Coordinates of C-alpha atoms and ligand atoms in Angstrom, one line a residue:
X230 CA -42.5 18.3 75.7
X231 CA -39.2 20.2 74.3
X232 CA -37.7 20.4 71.4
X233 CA -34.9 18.0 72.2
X234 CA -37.2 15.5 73.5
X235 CA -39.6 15.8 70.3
X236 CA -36.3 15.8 68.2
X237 CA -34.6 13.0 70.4
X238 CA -33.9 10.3 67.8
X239 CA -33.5 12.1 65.1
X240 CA -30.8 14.0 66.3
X241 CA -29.5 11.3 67.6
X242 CA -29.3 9.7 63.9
X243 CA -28.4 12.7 62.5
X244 CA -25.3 13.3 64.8
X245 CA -23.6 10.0 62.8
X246 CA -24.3 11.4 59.4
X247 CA -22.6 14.3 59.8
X248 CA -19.2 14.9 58.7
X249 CA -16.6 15.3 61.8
X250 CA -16.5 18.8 63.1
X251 CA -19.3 19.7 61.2
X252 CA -19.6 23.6 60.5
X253 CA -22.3 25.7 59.6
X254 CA -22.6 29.3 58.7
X255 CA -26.2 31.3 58.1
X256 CA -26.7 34.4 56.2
X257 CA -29.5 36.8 57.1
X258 CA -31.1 39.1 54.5
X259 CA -34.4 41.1 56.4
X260 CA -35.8 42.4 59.2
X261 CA -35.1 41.5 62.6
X262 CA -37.5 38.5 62.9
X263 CA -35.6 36.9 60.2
X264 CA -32.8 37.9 63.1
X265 CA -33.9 36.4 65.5
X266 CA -35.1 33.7 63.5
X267 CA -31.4 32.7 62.2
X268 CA -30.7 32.9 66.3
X269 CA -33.2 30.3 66.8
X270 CA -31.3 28.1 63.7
X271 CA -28.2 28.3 65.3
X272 CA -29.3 26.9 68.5
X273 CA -31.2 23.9 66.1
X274 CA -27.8 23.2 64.8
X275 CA -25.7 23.3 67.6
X276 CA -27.9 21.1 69.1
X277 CA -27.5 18.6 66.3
X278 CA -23.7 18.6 66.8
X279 CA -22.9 21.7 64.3
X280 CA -20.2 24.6 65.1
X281 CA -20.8 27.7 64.2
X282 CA -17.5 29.8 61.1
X283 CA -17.8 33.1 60.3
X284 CA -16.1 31.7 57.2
X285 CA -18.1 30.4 54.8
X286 CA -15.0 29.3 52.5
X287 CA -14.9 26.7 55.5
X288 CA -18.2 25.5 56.2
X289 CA -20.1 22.0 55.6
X290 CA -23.6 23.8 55.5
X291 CA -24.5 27.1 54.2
X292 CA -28.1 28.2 55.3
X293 CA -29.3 31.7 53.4
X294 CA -32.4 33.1 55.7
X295 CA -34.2 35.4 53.0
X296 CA -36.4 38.0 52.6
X297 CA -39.0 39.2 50.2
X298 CA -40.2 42.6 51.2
X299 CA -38.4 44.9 47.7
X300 CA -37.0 43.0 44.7
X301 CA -33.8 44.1 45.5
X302 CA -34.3 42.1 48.8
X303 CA -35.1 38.8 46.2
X304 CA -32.1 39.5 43.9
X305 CA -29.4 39.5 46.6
X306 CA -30.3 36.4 47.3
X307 CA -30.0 35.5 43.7
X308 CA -26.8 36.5 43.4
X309 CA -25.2 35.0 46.6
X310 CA -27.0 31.6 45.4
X311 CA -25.2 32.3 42.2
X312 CA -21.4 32.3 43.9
X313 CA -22.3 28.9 46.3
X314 CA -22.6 27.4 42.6
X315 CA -19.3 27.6 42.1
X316 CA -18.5 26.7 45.6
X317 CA -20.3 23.6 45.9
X318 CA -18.2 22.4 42.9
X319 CA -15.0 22.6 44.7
X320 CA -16.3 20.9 48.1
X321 CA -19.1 19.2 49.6
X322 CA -21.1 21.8 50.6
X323 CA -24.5 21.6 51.8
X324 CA -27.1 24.4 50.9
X325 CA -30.3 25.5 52.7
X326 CA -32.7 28.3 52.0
X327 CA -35.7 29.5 54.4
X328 CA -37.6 32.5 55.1
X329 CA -39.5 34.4 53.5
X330 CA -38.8 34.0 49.9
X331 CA -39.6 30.8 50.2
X332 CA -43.4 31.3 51.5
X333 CA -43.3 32.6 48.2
X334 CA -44.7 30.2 45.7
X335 CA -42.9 32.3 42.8
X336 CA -39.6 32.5 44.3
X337 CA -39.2 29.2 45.7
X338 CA -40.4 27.7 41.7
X339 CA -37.5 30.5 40.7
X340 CA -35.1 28.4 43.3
X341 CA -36.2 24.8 42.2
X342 CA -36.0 25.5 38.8
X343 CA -32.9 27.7 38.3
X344 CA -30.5 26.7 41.7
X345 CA -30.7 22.6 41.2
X346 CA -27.2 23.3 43.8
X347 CA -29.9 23.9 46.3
X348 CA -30.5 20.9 49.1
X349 CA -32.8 22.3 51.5
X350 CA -35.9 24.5 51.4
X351 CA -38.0 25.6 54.4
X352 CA -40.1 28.1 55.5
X353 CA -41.4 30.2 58.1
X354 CA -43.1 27.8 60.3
X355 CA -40.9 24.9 60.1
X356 CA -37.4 25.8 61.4
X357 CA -38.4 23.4 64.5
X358 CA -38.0 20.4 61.3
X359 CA -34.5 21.3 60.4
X360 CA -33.1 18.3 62.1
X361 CA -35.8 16.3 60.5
X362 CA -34.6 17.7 56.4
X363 CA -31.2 17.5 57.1
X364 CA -31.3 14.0 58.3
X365 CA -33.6 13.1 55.3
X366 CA -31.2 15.0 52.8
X367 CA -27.7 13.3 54.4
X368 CA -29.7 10.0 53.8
X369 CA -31.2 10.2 50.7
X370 CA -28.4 13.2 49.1
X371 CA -31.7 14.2 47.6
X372 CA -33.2 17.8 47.6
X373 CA -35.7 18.1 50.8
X374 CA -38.6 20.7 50.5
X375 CA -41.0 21.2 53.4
X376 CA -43.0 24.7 53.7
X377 CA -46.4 24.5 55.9
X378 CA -48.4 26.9 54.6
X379 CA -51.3 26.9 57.4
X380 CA -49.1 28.8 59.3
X381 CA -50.6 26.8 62.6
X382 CA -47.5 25.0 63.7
X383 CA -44.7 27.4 64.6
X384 CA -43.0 26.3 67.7
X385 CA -43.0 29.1 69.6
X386 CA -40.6 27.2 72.5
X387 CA -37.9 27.3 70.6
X388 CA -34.7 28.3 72.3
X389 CA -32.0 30.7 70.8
X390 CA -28.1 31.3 70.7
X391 CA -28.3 35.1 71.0
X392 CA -25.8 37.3 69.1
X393 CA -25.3 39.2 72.2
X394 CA -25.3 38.4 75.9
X395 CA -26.6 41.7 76.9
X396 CA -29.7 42.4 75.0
X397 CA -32.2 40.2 73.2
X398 CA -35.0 39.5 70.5
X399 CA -38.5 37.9 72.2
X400 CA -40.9 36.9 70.1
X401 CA -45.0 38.1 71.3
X402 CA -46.5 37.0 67.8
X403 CA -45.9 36.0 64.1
X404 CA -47.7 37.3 60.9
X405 CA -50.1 40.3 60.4
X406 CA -53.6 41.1 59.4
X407 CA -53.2 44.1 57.8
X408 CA -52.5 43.9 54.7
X409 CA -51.1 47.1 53.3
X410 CA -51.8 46.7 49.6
X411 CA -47.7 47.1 48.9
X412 CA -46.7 44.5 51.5
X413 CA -45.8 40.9 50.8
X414 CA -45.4 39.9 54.7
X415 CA -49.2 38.7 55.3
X416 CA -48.9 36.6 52.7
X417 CA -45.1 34.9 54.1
X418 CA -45.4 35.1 57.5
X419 CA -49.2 34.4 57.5
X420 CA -52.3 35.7 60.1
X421 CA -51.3 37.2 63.4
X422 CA -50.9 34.8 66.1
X423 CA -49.9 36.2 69.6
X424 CA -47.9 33.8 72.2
X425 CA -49.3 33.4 75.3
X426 CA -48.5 36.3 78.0
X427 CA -46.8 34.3 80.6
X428 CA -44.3 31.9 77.9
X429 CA -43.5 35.8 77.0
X430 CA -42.8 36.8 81.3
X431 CA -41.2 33.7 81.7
X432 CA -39.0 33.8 78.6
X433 CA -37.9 37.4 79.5
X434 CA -37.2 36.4 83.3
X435 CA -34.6 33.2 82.1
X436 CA -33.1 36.2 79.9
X437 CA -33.0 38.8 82.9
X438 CA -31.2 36.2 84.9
X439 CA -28.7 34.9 82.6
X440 CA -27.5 38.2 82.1
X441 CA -29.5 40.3 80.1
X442 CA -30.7 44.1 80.2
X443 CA -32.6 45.1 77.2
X444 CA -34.9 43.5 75.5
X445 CA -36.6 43.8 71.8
X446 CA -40.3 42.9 71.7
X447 CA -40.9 41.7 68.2
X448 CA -44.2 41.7 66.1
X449 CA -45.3 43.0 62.8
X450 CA -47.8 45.5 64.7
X451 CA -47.2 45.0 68.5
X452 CA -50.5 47.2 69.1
X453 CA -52.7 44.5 68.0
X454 CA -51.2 41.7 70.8
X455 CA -54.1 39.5 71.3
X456 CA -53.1 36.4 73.5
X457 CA -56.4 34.5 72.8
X458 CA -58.0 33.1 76.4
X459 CA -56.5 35.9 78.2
X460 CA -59.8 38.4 78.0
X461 CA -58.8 41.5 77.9
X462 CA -55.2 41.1 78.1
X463 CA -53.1 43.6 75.4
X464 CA -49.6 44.9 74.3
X465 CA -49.8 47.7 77.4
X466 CA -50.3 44.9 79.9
X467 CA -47.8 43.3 79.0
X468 CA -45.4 46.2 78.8
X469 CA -46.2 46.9 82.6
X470 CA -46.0 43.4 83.7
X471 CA -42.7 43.4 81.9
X472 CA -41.3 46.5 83.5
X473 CA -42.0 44.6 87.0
X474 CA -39.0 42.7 86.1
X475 CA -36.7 43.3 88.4
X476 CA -33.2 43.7 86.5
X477 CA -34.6 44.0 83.2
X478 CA -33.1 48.0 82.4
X479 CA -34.5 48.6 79.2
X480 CA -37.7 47.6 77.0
X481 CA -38.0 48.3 73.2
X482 CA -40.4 47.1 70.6
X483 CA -41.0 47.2 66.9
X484 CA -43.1 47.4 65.1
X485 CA -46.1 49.9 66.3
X486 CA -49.0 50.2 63.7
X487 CA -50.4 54.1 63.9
X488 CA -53.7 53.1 63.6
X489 CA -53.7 50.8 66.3
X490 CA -50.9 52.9 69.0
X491 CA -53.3 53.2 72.2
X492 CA -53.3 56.2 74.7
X493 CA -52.1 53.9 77.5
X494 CA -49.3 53.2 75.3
X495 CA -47.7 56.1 75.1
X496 CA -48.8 57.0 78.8
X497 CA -46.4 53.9 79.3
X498 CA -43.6 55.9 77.7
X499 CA -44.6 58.6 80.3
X500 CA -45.1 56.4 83.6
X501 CA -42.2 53.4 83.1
X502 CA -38.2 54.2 83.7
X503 CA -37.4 51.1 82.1
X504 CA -39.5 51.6 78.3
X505 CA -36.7 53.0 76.8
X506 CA -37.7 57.3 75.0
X507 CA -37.8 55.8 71.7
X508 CA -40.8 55.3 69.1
X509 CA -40.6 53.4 65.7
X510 CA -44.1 54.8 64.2
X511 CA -44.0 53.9 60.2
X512 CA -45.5 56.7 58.3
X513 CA -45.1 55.3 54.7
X514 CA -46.4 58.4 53.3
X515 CA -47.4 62.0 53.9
X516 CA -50.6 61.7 51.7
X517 CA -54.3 61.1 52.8
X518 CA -54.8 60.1 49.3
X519 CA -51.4 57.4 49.5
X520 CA -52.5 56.6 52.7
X521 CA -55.6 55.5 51.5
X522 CA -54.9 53.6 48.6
X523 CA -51.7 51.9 50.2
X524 CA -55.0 51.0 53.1
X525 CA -53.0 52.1 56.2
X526 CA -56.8 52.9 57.7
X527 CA -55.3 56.4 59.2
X528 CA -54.6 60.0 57.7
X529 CA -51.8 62.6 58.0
X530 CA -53.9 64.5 60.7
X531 CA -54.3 60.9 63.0
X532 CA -50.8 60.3 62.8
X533 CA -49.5 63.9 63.7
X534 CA -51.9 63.7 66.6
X535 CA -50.5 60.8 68.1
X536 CA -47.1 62.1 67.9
X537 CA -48.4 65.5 69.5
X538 CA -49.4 63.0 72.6
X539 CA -46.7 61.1 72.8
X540 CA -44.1 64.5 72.5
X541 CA -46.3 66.0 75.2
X542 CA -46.3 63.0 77.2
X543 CA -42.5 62.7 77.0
X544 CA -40.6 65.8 75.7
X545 CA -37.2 64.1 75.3
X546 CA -38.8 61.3 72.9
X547 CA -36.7 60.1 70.0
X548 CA -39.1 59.3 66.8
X549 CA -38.2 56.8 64.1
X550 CA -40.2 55.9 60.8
X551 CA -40.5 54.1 57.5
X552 CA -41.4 56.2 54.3
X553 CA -41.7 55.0 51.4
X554 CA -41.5 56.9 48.3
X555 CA -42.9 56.1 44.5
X556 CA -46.1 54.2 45.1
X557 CA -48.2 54.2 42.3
X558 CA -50.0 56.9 41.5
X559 CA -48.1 59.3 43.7
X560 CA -48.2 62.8 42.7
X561 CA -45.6 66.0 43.5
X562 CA -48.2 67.2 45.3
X563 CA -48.3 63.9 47.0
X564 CA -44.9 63.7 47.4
X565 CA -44.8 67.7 49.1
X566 CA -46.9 66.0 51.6
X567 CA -44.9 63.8 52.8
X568 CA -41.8 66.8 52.6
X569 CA -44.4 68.7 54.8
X570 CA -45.2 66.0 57.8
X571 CA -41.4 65.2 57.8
X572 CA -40.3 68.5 58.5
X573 CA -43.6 68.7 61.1
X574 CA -42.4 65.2 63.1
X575 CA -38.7 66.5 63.4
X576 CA -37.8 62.6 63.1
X577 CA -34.5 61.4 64.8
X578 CA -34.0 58.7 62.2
X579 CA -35.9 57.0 59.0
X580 CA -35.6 54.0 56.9
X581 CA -36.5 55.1 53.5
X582 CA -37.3 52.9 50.7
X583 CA -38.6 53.6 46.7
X584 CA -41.6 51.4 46.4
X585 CA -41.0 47.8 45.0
X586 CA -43.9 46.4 43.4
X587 CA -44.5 42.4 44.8
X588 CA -46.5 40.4 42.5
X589 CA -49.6 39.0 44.3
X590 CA -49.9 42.4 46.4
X591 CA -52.8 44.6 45.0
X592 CA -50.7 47.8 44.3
X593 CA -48.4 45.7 41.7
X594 CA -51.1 45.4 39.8
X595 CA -51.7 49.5 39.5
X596 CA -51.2 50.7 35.6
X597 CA -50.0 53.6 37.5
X598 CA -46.8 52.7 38.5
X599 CA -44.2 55.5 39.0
X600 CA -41.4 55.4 36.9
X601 CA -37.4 54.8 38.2
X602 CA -36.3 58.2 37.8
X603 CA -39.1 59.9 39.6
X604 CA -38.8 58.0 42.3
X605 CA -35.5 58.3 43.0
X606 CA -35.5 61.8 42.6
X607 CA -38.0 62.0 45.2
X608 CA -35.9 59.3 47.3
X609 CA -32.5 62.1 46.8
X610 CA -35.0 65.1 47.5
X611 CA -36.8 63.1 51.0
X612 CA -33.3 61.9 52.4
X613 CA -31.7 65.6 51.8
X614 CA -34.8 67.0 53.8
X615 CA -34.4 64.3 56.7
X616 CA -30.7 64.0 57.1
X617 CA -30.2 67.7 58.5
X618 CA -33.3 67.1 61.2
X619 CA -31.6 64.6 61.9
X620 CA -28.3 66.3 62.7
X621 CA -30.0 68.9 64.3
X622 CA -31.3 66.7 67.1
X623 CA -28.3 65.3 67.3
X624 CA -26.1 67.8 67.3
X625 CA -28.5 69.2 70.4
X626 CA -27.3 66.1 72.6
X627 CA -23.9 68.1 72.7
X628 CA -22.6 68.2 76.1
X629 CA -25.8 66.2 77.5
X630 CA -25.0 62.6 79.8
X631 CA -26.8 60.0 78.1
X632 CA -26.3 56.6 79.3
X633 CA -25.7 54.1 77.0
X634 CA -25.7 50.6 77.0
X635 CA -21.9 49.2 75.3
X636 CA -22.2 46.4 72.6
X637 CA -19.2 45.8 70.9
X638 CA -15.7 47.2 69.9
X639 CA -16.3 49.8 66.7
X640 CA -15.9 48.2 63.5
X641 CA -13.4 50.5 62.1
X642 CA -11.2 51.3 65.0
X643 CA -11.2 48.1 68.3
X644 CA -9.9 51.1 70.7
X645 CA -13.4 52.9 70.3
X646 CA -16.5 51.3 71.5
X647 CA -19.8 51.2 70.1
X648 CA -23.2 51.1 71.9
X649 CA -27.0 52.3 72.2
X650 CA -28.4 55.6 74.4
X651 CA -32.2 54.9 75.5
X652 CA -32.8 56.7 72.5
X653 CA -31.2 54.5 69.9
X654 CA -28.8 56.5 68.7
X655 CA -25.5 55.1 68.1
X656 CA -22.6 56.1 70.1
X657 CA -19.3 55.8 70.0
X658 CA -16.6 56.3 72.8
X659 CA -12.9 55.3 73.3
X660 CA -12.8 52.6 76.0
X661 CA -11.5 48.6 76.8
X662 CA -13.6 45.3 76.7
X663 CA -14.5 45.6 80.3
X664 CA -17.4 48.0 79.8
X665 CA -18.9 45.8 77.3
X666 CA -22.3 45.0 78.6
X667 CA -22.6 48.0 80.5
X668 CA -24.9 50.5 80.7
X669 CA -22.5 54.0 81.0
X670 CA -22.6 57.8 81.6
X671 CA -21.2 58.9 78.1
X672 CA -20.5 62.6 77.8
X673 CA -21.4 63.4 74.3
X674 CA -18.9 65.6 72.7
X675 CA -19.9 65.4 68.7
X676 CA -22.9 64.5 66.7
X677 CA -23.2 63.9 62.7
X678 CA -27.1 62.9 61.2
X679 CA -26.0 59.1 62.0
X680 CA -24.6 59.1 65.6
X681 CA -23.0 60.4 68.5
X682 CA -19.6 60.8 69.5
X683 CA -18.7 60.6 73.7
X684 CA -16.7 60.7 76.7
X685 CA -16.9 57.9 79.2
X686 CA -17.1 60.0 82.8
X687 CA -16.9 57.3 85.4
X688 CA -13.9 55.3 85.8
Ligands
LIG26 N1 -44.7 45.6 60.1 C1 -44.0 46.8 59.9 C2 -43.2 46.8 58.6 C3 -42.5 45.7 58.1 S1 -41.8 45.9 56.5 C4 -44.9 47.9 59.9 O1 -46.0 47.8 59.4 O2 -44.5 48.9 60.3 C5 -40.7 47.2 56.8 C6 -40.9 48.4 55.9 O3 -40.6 48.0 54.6 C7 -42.3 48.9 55.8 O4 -42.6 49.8 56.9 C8 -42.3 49.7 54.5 O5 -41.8 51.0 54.7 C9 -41.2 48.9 53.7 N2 -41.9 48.2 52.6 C10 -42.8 47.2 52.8 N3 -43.2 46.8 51.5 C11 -42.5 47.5 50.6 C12 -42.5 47.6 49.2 N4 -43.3 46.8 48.5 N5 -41.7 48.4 48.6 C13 -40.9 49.3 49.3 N6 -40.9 49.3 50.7 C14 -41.7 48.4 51.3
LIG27 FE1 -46.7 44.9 56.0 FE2 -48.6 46.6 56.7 FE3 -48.3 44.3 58.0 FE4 -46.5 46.1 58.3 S1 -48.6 46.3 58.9 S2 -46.1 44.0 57.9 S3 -46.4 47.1 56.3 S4 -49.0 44.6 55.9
LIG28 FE1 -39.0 40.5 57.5 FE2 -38.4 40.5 54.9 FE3 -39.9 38.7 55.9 S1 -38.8 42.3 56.2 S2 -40.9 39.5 57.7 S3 -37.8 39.0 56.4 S4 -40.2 39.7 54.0

């Protein structure tokens, strides 16, 4: 059974409780299965008979999609709950929150107790019950709380309204079992489940046919795709039954564990046209002794070897990463360390972060915690090392064809657009709406540490 037969009466109730023209508008905080997650919502409420504003002055419901992972994640939210107050006293205004704060016993006490403005709280697991709360809270104008915390029940047939036309988010598993002793996600998005290979082929193929050409594989450590009854099965199968697809032009995914990154892996890289030259391998630190106490179960010299392979394999490769600086007890000399393997990689890009300690997580509780300004020296001192690599391979696109596939108009000027090489990097190039959702031969002309500027050749 679907979700709209499952959901069939209540939806049907629910569409008479709503006001007329009902509007909704979601705000995502996180990573991009909170994305994809808030693409899943909007097709719930659509469903139910809501439209979507990018105005939240003017909508009816205002759902907040959070995220936990740094405390500067948590006090966003905080804040933005802290202007619907004064919203919600001017107009009827529902208010939802989800996600993963709100796995979180501490955060979602710190939301009953101190944002009484809040109607709805869910979780991870339950966005298939939205219909379900709101009817409950239009009928009873009380607050409705529902997280599942056995993580067993996600619907994993949900459908989505995707932000773009041309390239998607699919879902191969929820939660992780790795437990980095810094990382609050095992404990809010639960154990590793994979979905079963062929829900994953056929998702893909409806996507391919309606229109799509890249994909995103999502999952908190891809390596580890287990579907269970499918002996044998993993993430490289899957990649290669994938790339069968005919019409489906590019494959990503996010996010590779280095401890668990296979040799057939990255002799996919190597052997498919269609797995897109592009590696997200989180470092987190340059330290054996970091390594080890943030329980990443590989060392410098592991993770450097892989990414010997995988440049071997395929020369052109563009390498991403997470570092994270600060984590308690880091030295100088841990610190250099992580200087050192930066420099060694040659990363393309990075997403850096100064440790956040989440209560609950094993490293919070470490007397040794780094203080603010030693931190954020190191932060200044790692981003002033990587943004320069980063221009440098860059810059060495200059006068190279990359084809790239076009999103949108740019943000800051609607005669440039903006799109993605294989690579990732983001390029710009002057040009009309009818190359959106192309993939095109860009010239590149320029390069700074954050993107590429080109030259449309065809016509
Ligand atoms: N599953 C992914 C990471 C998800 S979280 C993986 O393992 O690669 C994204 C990034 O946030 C992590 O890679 C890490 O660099 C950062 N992060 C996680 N917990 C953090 C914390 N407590 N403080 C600062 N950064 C953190
Ligand atoms: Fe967090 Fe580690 Fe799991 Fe990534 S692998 S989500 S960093 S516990
Ligand atoms: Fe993602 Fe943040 Fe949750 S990074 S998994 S939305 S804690």
């Amino acid at each position: 059974m679907n979700f709209i037969d499952q959901e069939e009466q209540v939806i049907h109730i629910l569409k008479d409780k709503l006001p007329s023209q009902a509007k909704y508008h979601i705000m995502t905080y996180g990573c991009q299965m909170n994305e994809h997650d808030s693409e899943k919502i909007s097709w719930i409420l659509e469903q139910v008979g809501f439209h979507a504003t990018p105005d939240p002055q003017e909508a009816d419901l205002i759902l907040l999609n959070t995220c936990s992972i740094r405390h500067s994640a948590e006090d966003k939210v905080y804040g933005k709950l802290g202007e619907l107050k004064h919203q919600k006293k001017q107009r009827d205004l529902t208010i939802a929150v989800c996600g993963c704060m709100m796995q979180r016993e501490e955060s979602r006490n710190k939301v009953l107790e101190k944002c009484k403005h809040v109607d709805i709280i869910f979780g991870t697991n339950n966005i298939h019950k939205l219909p379900a709360l709101l009817l409950d809270h239009y009928e009873t104008e009380k607050r409705t709380i529902d997280i599942d915390e056995s993580f067993q029940s996600i619907d994993d047939k949900l459908l989505a309204n995707r932000y773009y036309p041309y390239k998607s988010f699919v879902n191969i598993m929820y939660g992780c079992n790795n437990f980095c002793s810094y990382c609050i996600v095992p404990y809010t998005r639960g154990r590793e489940v994979s979905r079963p290979s062929q829900d994953i082929l056929n998702e893909v193929r409806a996507l391919v046919a309606s229109g799509v050409l890249e994909i995103t594989l999502l999952g908190q450590n891809v390596n580890s795709y287990t579907p269970a009854l499918e002996n044998g099965y993993s993430f490289t199968h899957l990649i290669y039954d994938l790339a069968k697809i005919q019409g489906l032009k590019r494959i990503r995914f996010m996010t590779s564990h280095p401890k668990d990154i296979s040799d057939d892996l990255l002799m996919a890289f190597k052997d498919l046209d269609s797995l897109c030259n592009f590696l997200h391998l989180p470092v987190q630190a340059g330290s054996n002794s970091v390594l080890r106490k943030m329980n990443r179960r590989y060392s410098r010299e592991d993770y450097m070897r892989k990414i010997d392979k995988v440049k071997n394999l395929v020369p052109d490769i563009a390498l991403c990463t997470d570092i994270m600086v600060g984590f308690p007890e880091e030295s100088e000399d841990d610190f250099q360390d992580t200087l050192d393997l930066v420099k060694y990689v040659q990363y393309d890009s990075a997403f850096t972060f100064l440790y956040s300690p989440r209560e609950g997580t094993p490293a919070a509780n470490n007397i040794q915690q780094i203080p603010k300004e030693i931190k954020q020296d190191r932060f200044n001192r790692l981003t002033e090392t990587l943004y320069p690599i980063f221009e440098k391979k860059n810059k060495a696109l200059v006068g190279k064809t990359l084809e790239v596939l076009v999103e949108d108009h740019s943000k800051h000027d609607t005669s440039m657009l903006t799109g993605r090489t294989e690579s990732f990097k983001l390029t710009h190039f002057r040009g009309g709406d009818r190359l959106i959702g192309k993939i095109l031969p860009i010239k590149i002309t320029s390069a700074n540490s954050f993107n590429l500027e080109g030259e449309f050749i065809g016509s």
